[in-house]
Structures are given as structure tokens and as C-alpha cells.
Short mmCIF file of C-alpha atoms in Angstrom, two decimals:
data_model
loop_
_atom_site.label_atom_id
_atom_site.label_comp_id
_atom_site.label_asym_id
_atom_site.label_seq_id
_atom_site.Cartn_x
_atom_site.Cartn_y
_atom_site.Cartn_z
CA UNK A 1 27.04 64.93 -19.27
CA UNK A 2 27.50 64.66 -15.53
CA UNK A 3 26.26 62.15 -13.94
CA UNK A 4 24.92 62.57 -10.06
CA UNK A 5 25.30 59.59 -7.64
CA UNK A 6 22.47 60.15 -4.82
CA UNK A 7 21.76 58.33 -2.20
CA UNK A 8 18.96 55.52 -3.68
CA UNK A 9 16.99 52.67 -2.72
CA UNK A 10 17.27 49.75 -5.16
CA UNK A 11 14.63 46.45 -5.17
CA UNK A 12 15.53 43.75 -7.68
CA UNK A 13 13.23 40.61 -8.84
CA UNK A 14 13.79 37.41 -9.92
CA UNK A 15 12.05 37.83 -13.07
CA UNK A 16 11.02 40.81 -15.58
CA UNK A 17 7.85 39.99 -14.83
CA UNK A 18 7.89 40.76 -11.62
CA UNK A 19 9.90 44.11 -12.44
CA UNK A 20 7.05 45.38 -14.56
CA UNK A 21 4.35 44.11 -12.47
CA UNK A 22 6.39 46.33 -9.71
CA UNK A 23 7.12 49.53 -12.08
CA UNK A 24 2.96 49.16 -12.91
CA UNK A 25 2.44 49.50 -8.95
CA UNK A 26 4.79 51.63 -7.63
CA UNK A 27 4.20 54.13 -10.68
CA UNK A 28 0.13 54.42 -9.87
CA UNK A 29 1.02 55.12 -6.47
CA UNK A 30 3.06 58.12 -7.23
CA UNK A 31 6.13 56.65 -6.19
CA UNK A 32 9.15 58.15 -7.95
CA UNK A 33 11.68 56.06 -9.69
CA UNK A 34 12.49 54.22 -12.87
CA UNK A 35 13.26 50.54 -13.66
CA UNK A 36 17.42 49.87 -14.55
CA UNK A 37 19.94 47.39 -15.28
CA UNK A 38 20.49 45.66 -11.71
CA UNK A 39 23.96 46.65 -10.73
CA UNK A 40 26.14 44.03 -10.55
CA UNK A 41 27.50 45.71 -7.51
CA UNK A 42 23.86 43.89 -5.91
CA UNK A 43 23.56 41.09 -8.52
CA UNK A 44 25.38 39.23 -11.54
CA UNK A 45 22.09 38.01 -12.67
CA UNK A 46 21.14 40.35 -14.97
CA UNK A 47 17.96 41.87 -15.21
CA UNK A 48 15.70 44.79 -14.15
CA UNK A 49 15.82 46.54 -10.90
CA UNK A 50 13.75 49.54 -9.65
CA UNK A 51 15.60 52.47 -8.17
CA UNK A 52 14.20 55.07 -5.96
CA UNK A 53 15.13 58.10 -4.50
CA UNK A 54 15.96 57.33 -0.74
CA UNK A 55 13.54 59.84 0.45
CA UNK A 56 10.77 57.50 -0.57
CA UNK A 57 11.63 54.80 1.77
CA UNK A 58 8.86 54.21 4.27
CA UNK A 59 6.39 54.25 1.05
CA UNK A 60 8.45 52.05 -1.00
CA UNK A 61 8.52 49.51 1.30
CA UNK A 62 5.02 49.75 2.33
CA UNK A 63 4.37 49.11 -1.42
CA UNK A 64 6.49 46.14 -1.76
CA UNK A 65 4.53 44.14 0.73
CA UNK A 66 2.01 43.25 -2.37
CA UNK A 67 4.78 42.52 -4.59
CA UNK A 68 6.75 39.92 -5.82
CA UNK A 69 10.96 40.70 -5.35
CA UNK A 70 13.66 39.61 -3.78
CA UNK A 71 15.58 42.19 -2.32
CA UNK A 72 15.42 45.74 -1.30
CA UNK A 73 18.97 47.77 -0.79
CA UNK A 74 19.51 51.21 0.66
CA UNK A 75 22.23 52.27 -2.19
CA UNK A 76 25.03 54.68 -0.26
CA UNK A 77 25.76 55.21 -4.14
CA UNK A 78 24.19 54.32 -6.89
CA UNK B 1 -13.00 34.76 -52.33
CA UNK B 2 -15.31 33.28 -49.24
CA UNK B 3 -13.03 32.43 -46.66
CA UNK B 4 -14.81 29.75 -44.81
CA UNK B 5 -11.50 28.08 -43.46
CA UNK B 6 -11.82 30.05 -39.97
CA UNK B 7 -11.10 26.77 -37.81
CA UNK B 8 -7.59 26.78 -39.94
CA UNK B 9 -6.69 30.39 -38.98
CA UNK B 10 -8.68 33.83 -38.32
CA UNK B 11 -7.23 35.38 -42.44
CA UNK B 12 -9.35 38.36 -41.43
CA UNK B 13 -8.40 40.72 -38.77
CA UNK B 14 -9.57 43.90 -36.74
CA UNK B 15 -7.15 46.32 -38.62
CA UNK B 16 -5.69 47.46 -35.36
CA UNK B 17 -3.68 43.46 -35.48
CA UNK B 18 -1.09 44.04 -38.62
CA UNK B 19 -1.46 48.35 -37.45
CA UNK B 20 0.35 47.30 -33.65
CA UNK B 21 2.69 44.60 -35.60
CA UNK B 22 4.02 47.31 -38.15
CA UNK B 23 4.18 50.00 -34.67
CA UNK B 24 6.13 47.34 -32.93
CA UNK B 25 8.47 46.49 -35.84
CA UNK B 26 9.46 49.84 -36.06
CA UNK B 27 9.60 51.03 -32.26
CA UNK B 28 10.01 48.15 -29.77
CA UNK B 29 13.44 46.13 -28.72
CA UNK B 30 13.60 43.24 -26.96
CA UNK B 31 11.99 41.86 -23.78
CA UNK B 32 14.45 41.47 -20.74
CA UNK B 33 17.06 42.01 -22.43
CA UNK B 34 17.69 45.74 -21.29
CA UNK B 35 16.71 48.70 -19.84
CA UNK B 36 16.84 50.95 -22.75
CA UNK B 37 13.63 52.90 -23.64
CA UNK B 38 12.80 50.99 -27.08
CA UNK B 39 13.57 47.54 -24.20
CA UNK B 40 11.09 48.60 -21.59
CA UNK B 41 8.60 49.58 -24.48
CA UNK B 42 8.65 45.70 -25.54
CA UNK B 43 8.71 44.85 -22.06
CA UNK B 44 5.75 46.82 -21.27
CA UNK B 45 3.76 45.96 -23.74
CA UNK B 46 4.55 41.63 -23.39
CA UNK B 47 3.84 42.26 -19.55
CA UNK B 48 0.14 43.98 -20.73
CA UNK B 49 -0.76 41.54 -23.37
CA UNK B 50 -0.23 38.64 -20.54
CA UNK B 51 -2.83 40.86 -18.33
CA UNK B 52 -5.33 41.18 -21.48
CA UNK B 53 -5.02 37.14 -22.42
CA UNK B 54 -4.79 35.97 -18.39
CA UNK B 55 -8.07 38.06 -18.59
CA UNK B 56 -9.98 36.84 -21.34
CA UNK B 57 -9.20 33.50 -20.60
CA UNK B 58 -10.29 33.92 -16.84
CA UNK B 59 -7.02 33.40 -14.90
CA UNK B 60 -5.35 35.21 -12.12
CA UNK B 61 -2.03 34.91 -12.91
CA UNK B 62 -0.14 36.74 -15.74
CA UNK B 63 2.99 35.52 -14.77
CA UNK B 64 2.47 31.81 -15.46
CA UNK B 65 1.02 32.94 -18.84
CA UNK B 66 4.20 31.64 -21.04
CA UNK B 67 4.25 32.84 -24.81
CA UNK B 68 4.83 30.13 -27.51
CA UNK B 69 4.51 29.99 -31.25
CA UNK B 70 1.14 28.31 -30.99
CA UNK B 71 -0.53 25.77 -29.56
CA UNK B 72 1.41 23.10 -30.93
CA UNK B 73 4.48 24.23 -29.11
CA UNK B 74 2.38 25.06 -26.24
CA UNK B 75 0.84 21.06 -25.89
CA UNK B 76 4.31 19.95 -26.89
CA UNK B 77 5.87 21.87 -23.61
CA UNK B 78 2.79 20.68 -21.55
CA UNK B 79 3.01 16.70 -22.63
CA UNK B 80 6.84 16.71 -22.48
CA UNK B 81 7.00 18.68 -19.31
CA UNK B 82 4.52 17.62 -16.91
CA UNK B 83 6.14 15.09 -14.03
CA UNK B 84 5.79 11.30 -15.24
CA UNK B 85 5.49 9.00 -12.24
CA UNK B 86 3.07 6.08 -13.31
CA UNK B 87 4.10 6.07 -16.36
CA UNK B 88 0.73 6.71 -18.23
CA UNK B 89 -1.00 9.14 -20.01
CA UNK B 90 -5.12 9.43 -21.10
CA UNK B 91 -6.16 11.43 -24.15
CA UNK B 92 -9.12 11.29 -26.31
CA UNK B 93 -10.28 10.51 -29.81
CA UNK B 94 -10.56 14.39 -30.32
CA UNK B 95 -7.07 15.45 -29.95
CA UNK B 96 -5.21 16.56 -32.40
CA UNK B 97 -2.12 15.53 -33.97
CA UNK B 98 -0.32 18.58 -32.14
CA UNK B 99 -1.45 16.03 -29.11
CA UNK B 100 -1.12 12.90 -30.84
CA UNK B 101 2.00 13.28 -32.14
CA UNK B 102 3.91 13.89 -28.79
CA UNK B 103 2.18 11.22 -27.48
CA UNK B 104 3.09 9.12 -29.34
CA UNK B 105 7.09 9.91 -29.44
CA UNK B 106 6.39 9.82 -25.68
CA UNK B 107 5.39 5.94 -26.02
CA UNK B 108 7.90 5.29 -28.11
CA UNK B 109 10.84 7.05 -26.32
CA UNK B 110 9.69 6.82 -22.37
CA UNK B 111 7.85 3.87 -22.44
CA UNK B 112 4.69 5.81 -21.85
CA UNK B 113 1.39 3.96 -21.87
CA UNK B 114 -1.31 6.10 -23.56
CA UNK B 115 -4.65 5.67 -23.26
CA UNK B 116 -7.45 7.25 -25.83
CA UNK B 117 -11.05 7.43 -24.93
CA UNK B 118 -12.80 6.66 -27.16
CA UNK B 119 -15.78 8.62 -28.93
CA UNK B 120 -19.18 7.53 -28.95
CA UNK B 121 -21.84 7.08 -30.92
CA UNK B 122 -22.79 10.74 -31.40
CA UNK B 123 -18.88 12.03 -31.61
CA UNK B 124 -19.00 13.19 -28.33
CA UNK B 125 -16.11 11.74 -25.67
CA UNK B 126 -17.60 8.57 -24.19
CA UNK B 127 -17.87 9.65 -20.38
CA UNK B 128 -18.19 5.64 -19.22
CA UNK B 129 -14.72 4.80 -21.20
CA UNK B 130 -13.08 8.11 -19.33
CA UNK B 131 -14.34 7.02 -16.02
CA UNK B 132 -12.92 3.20 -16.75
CA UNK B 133 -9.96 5.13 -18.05
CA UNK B 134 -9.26 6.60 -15.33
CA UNK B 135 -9.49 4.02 -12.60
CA UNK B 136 -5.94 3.45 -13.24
CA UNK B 137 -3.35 5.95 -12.21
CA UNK B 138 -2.36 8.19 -14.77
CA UNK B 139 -0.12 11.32 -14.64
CA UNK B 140 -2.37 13.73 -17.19
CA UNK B 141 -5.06 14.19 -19.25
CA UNK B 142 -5.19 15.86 -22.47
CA UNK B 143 -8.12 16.97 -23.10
CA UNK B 144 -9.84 18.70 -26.22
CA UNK B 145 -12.01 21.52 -25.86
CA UNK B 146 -13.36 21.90 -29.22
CA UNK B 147 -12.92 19.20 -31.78
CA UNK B 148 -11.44 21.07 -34.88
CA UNK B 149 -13.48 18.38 -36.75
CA UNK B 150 -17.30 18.79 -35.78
CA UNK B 151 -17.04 21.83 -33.70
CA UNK B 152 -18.75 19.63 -31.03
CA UNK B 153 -17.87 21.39 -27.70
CA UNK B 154 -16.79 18.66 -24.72
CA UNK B 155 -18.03 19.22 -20.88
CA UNK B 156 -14.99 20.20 -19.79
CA UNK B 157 -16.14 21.51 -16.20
CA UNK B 158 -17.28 17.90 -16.01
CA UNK B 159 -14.47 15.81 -17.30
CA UNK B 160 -11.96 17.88 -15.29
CA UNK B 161 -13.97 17.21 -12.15
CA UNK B 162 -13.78 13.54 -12.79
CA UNK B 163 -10.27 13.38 -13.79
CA UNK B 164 -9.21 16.13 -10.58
CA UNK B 165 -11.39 13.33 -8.62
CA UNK B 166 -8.67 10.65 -8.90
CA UNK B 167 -5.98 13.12 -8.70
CA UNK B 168 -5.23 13.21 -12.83
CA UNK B 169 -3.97 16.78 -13.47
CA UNK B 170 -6.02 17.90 -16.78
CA UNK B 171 -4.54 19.92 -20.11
CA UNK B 172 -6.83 21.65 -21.91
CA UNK B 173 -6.25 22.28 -25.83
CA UNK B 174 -8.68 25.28 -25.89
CA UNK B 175 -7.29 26.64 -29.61
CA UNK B 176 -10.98 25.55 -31.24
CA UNK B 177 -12.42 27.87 -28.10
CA UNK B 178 -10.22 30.57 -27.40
CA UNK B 179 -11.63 33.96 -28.75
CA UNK B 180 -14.95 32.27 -29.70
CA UNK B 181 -16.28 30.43 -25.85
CA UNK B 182 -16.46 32.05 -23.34
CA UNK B 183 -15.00 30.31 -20.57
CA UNK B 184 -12.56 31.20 -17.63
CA UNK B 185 -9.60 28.75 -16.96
CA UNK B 186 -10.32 28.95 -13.43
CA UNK B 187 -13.50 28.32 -13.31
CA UNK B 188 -13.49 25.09 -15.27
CA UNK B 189 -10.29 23.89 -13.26
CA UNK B 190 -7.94 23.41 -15.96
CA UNK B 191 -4.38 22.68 -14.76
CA UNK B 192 -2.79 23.82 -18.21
CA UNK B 193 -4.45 25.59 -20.76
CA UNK B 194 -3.02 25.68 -24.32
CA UNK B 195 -4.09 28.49 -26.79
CA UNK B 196 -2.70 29.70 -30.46
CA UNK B 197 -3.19 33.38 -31.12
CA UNK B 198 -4.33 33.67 -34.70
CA UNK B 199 -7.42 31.63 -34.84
CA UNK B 200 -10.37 33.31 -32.62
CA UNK B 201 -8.05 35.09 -30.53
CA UNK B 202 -7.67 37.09 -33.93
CA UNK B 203 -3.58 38.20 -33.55
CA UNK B 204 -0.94 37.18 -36.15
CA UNK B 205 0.77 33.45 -37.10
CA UNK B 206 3.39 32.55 -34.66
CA UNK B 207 1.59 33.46 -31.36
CA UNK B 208 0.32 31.24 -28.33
CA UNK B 209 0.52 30.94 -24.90
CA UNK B 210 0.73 28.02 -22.16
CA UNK B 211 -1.08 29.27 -18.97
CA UNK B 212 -0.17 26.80 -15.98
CA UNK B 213 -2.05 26.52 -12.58
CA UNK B 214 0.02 27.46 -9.55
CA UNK B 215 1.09 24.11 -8.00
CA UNK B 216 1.42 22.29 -11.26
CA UNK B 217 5.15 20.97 -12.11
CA UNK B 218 6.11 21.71 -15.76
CA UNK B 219 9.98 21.62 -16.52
CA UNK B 220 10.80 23.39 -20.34
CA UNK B 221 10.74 22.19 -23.32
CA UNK B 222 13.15 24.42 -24.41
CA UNK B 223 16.25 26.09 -22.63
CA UNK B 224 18.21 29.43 -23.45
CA UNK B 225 18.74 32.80 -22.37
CA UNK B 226 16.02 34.12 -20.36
CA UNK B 227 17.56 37.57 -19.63
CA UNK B 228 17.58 36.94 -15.85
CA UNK B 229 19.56 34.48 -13.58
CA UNK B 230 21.77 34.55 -16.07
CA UNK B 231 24.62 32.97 -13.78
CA UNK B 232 22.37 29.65 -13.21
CA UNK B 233 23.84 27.14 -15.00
CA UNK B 234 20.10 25.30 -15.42
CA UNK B 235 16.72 26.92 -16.54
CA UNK B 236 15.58 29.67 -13.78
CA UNK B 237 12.57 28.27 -12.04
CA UNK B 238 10.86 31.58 -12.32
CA UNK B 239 8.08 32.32 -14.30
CA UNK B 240 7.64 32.64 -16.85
CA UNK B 241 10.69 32.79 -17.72
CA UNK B 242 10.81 29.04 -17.30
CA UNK B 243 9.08 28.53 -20.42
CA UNK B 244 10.15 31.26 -22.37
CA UNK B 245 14.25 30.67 -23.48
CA UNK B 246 15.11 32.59 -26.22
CA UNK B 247 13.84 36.30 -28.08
CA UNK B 248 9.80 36.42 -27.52
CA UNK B 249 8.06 36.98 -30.67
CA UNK B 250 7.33 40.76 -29.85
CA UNK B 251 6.22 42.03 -32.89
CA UNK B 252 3.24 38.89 -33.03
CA UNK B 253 2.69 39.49 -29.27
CA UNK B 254 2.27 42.99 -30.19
CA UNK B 255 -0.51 42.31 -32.54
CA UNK B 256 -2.13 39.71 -30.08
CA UNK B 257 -2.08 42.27 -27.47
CA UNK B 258 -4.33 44.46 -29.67
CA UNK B 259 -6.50 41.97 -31.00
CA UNK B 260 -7.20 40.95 -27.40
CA UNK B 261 -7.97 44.51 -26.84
CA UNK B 262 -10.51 44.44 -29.67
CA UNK B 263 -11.93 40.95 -28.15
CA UNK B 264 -12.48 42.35 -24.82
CA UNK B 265 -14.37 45.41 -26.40
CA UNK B 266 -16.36 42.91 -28.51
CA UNK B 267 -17.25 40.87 -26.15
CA UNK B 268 -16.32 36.81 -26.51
CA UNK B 269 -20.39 36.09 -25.49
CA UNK B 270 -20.66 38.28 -28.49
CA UNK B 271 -18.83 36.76 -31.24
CA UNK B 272 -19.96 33.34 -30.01
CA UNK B 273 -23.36 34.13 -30.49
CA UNK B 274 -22.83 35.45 -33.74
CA UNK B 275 -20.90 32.65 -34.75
CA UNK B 276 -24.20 30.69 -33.25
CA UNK B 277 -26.32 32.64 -36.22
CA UNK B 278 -23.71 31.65 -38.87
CA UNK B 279 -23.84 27.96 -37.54
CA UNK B 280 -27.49 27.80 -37.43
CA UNK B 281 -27.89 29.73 -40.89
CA UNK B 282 -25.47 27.23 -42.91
CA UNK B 283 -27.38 24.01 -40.75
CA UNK B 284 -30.62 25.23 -42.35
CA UNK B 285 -29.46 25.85 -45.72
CA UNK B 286 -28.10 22.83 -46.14
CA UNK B 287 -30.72 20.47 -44.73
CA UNK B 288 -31.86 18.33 -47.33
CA UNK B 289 -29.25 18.52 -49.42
CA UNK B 290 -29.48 15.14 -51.04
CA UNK B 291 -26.79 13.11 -50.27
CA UNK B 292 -25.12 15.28 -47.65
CA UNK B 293 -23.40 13.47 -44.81
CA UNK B 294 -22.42 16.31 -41.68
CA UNK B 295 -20.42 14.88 -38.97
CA UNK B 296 -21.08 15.03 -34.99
CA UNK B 297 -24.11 16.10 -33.17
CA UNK B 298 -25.21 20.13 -33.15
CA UNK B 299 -27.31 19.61 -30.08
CA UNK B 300 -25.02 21.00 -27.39
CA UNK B 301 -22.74 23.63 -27.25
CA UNK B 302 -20.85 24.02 -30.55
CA UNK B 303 -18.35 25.70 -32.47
CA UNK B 304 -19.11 27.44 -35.61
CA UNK B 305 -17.81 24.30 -37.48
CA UNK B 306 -19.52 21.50 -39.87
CA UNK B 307 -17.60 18.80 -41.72
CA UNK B 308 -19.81 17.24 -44.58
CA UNK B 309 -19.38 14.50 -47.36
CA UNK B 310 -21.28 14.90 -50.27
CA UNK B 311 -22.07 11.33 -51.74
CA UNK B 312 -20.36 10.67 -54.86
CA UNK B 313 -18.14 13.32 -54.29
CA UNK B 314 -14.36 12.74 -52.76
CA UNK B 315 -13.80 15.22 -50.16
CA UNK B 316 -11.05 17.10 -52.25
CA UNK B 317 -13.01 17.47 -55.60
CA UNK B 318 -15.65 19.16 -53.45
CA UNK B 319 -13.29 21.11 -51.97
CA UNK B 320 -11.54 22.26 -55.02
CA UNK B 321 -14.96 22.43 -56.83
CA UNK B 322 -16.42 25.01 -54.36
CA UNK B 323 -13.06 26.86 -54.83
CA UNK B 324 -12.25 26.68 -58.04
CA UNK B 325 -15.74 27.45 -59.63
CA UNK B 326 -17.68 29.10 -56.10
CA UNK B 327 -14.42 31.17 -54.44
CA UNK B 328 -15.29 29.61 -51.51
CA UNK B 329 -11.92 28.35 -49.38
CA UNK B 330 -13.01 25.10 -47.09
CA UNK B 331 -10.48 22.50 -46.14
CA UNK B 332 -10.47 18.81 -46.93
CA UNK B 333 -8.67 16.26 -45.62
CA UNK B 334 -8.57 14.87 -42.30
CA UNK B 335 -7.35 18.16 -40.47
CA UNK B 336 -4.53 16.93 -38.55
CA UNK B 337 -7.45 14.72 -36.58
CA UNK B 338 -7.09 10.76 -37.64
CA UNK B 339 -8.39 9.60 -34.47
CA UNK B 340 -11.36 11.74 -34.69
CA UNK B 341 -12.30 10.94 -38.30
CA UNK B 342 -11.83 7.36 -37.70
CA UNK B 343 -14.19 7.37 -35.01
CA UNK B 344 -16.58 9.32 -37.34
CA UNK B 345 -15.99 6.61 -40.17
CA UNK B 346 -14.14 9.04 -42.05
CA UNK B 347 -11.13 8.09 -42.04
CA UNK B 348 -10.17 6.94 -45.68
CA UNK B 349 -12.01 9.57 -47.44
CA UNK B 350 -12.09 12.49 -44.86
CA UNK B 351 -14.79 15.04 -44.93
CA UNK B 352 -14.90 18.84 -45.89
CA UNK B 353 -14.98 21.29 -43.20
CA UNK B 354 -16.58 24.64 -43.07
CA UNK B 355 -15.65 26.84 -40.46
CA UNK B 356 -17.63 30.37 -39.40
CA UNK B 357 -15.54 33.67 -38.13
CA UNK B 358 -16.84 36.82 -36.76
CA UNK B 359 -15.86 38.34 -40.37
CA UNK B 360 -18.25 35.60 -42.03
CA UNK B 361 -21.19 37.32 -43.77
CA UNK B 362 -24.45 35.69 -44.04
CA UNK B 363 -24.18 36.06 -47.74
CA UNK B 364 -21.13 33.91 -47.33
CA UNK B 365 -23.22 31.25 -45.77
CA UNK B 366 -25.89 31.50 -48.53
CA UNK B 367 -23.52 31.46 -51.26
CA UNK B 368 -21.71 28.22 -49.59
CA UNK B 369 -25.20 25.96 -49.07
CA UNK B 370 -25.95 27.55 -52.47
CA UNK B 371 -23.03 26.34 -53.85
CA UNK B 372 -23.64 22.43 -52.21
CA UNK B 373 -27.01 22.35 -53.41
CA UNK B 374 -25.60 23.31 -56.93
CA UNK B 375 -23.17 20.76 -56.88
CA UNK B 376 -24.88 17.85 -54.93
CA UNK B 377 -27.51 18.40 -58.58
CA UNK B 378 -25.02 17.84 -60.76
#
């Protein structure tokens, strides 16, 4: 199976918690994307991340103003 | 058999309990431990069941809802956990053992003074000791919300209001209340509330939860993998993750997320007031009784609990009596409670408790004062 490498915004969390509490919100507002290992190319503390498609950028961070995380990374590759 | 043991555990269920265990057991993988499908359906479904229980028990913060075996590991995290400055600790005559016991390993070990109110006359917690009590500076109060002896129901807005007023952080030990009180943690002020799952919360053994207050200090009682931070060399100070080290119990958290789904359909207000009936039912049918001793006052607010002596009788022959020729399961014994029963005067011979569930019929009740009456004319 091929596997693409877009262009992707990536958010990580310091706990699972906060990466479902994040998946919950982001997914009722219609924001596409899908919770994933956190590369280790970000982090090597394990754990969930959320990964978007880069053209959701100005509503993913508009989102992530009522959430808990720690980071958010515009992913050249991902 | 009449199960009448209900303070002891919840042996009937809502059917959808053991139906989410055995759907768990063979669908769901771990929690934070991957991002697999059969991962993020465990995850999922831990991060909802700390919504539904945050919920019921009336606090705003599912993350610092930590999962634990039961209350016993929940006070045990609590009393070994919170920050000891002065060196002293106040609990009361009602706690039990699960209390007691860590209490007094914390004496022992950490030259910890601990300080028990006293009950008074009527069983209740004797509000003039806990005021003296706590003109001294102490670093927490345990406090019990239900006694799992008389079902007598403390004033727990009040007594966390007086302790808050000289700055004593307060534990409660709700796991006589949860599932059968209403009551929100918030709005009594509780610093740390400790619950077990299988008694009126109604999910499986092996389930409970420690909900801390934002702002209160608690370090772990127990440290592992937590699935994040996993380069930290100490336990992450994230919650609640903190208090969670090792594999959650996801099929029991599976079946405690469902029974809290039946609860909240139910109604808690409900179920206590029908536990109120069954309470009320077995007080009337066994007034009279001659020679029967019941323990505590039934004035106030109350669980659907009534320990009894029957004179002549030792506590375990009536217990084994009204089991072996009634069916009817009580417990004897002193229930994990010495402090309790020795304020009670019980202590040496212990009492027989009866304890009331949503599943308890009112034939049950009849057939249990029946059965006393029977056996106090013998």
C-alpha cells in the first residue's frame, strides 16, 4: 500500500486525556483529522497526537484556544 | 436467596454492567498505550466513563478523575499523598479501616499525630470535639460520608466548611453515598473525593476512582508506565496520569461506564428515595421486636442501612440463622469499622447489618423483619 506524505498540521498533549478531550472537540466541529502516535520526529514522549490536513489551519487553531495541548506544528511531511 | 448485604457490594446489576464487560473483553485494547483502533476504542470509552462519573458526582473536571481498584486504594493514594507539613492528621470514629489502617502505618512510619473525633451520644460525629480538633493545625481531614455501620449520613457541607475555615483540606470517603445520595463534589467543597464502583455506583469489583480538586497537592501512591512522558525519569505531573501507573482496569471501567449510564437515566434522587421506602419499611417491621437493639439515630438523612443485636443472640448465630434457615445474606461482624462499633458499645460482640439496594423487593424486607420476629420468639 502506498503511503502519501501531505503537508499536515500536528498538535500533541501532555496527556491522553487531553488528546481525547481534543479528538471529542475538534471532531463535533467538523474538523478533519484523526488522533496518531506522536512522531518522534516532534516528541520522544510517547503518546497521542492529532493530525490535520494543513488546509484546516485557521480553524484548528481557533479550536485549540479551549483546549488543553502543548504544541501545534505545521508538518512539511508527515 | 435475599441479598440484603448491599452496603458490602451492589451482587445485583442493570444487565447492561457484565453485557459492556463481556463487549470490552472481546473488542477493546489498552488505554494510552497506542493508536490502534481496538487502543482508541479503550481510550474512548475510559475518557467517557470519567465524563459520566465527574457528572454524577457533580465535578467539573474529568481529568483529575483518577481510576483505582476501589476506594481503599483510592483513600490509601489520598492519605499517603497529600503534602504533610504539621505533621498531623484528624479523622473520625466513622472511618473505616480502608482509613484507619493507613493512618495508622502513617503514625507509625512518619511520626504522624492522628486525631479521631469522637462520636456522640446519638452516633453522629461530635461537631464540638471537631471544632476543638481542629484548633490545632492539621494537614487533612478524612472524613466519612456514610457510616457503613448505621447508615447515619454526616453534614458534610458543614464539617467541610469548618475544617476549609482553618485551612484543613477535607477527604471525603463517599463509597456508603456514591450511586445512592445525591450530592455534587463541588458543591459540598470536598478537596478529594474517594468512591468504589460496585456498591451503589452498580459497575463490577475492582473499580473506583479518586477525584481531586484543582489546587490540591497529591503525589502517587503508585509509579509506572503511564503511556506518556515516557522519557521523564519521575511520575508525569499530568493528570491523571499522575495517579494512574500501570494498565487501567478497562474491562471493569467498561462496565462502570454503563452502569453510570443506567444511574444517570435512573436518576440518583430516585434510587435514594426508594432506598428511603425500603429503610422505612424494614424500621416499621421491626419495631417492637422484643429484644432488638438497632444502632445510630434514623432521624436525619440516612442510608438504607440498620445494624441490630438481637438479645441473647451473638451477632454471627443470627447471621447464620437468617441464612441458613431464612436465605437471607446480612453481614456480622464489625464491618471493617472498630472505631465506630466501639463508640456504639459494640465492639466485642458486633452487630448484624442489613443493607437495602435498588434491587431490594419489599417482600425481601417483609421476609427479613419476618424472619427477626421468628427468631427473637424462639
Amino acid at each position: 500500500m502506498a503511503h502519501a506524505r501531505e503537508h499536515s498540521l500536528l498538535v500533541t498533549f501532555a496527556s491522553t486525556h487531553d488528546a481525547l478531550a481534543a479528538e471529542k472537540t475538534l471532531g463535533g466541529q467538523g474538523i478533519e483529522g484523526r488522533l496518531i502516535p506522536t512522531p518522534t520526529t516532534v516528541s520522544s514522549e510517547c503518546g497521542l497526537a492529532w493530525r490535520s490536513p494543513a488546509s484546516f489551519k485557521d480553524a484548528l487553531a481557533q479550536a485549540l484556544a479551549g483546549l488543553a495541548y502543548e504544541d501545534l506544528f505545521d508538518m512539511e511531511r508527515c | 436467596m435475599i441479598y440484603l448485604n448491599c452496603a458490602a457490594t451492589s451482587r445485583q446489576r442493570p444487565a447492561c454492567v457484565g453485557e459492556a464487560v463481556m463487549r470490552a473483553m472481546g473488542a477493546c485494547g489498552s488505554y494510552g498505550r497506542g493508536a490502534g483502533s481496538a487502543d482508541l476504542d479503550a481510550a474512548r470509552m475510559v475518557f467517557s466513563t470519567r465524563e459520566k462519573l465527574a457528572r454524577i458526582l457533580g465535578f467539573s473536571h474529568p481529568d483529575r478523575v483518577c481510576f483505582t481498584s476501589g476506594a481503599t486504594a483510592a483513600l490509601n493514594t489520598a492519605i499517603r499523598g497529600l503534602p504533610r507539613i504539621h505533621g498531623r492528621v484528624i479523622a473520625t470514629a466513622w472511618d473505616h479501616n480502608a482509613v484507619l489502617r493507613p493512618l495508622a502505618r502513617l503514625a507509625d512510619e512518619r511520626d504522624v499525630r492522628v486525631d479521631l473525633v469522637p462520636a456522640d451520644g446519638g452516633g453522629g460525629i461530635d461537631r464540638e470535639a471537631l471544632a476543638s480538633l481542629l484548633g490545632e493545625p492539621a494537614d487533612f481531614l478524612v472524613c466519612t460520608h456514610a457510616s457503613n455501620v448505621t447508615g447515619m449520613v454526616c453534614d458534610a457541607a458543614g464539617i467541610i466548611a469548618l475544617a476549609h475555615g482553618k485551612g484543613v483540606p477535607v477527604v471525603l470517603d463517599a463509597a456508603q453515598t456514591a450511586g445512592c445520595l445525591p450530592f455534587s463534589m463541588e458543591g459540598l467543597g470536598a478537596d478529594v473525593v474517594c468512591v468504589t464502583g460496585h456498591k451503589a455506583l452498580m459497575g463490577p469489583t475492582g473499580t473506583g476512582a479518586i477525584l481531586v480538586a484543582p489546587g490540591i497537592d497529591l503525589a502517587p501512591l503508585v509509579e509506572g508506565g503511564t503511556g506518556v512522558r515516557s522519557a521523564e525519569p519521575r511520575q508525569p505531573d499530568v493528570w491523571p496520569e499522575r495517579l494512574e501507573a500501570g494498565t487501567l482496569n478497562i474491562h471493569g471501567i467498561a462496565g462502570l461506564g454503563a452502569a453510570l449510564e443506567w444511574l444517570a437515566e435512573m436518576g440518583v434522587e430516585r434510587i435514594h428515595a426508594r432506598e428511603q421506602v425500603l429503610l422505612e419499611r424494614f424500621l416499621a417491621g421491626t419495631d417492637g421486636i422484643e429484644g432488638l437493639e438497632r444502632y445510630g439515630s434514623f432521624g436525619g438523612t440516612h442510608g438504607a442501612i440498620v445494624s441490630l443485636n438481637l438479645r441473647g443472640r451473638d451477632a454471627y448465630e443470627l447471621a447464620d440463622m437468617l441464612c441458613e434457615d431464612y436465605g437471607i445474606s446480612t453481614r456480622a461482624g464489625l464491618h471493617c469499622a472498630p472505631r465506630m462499633h466501639g463508640a456504639l458499645g459494640t465492639r466485642s460482640r458486633g452487630a448484624v447489618r442489613f443493607s437495602f439496594g435498588w434491587f431490594t423487593s419489599e417482600d425481601d424486607i417483609d421476609a427479613s423483619c419476618a424472619a427477626l420476629r421468628e427468631i427473637a420468639g424462639l
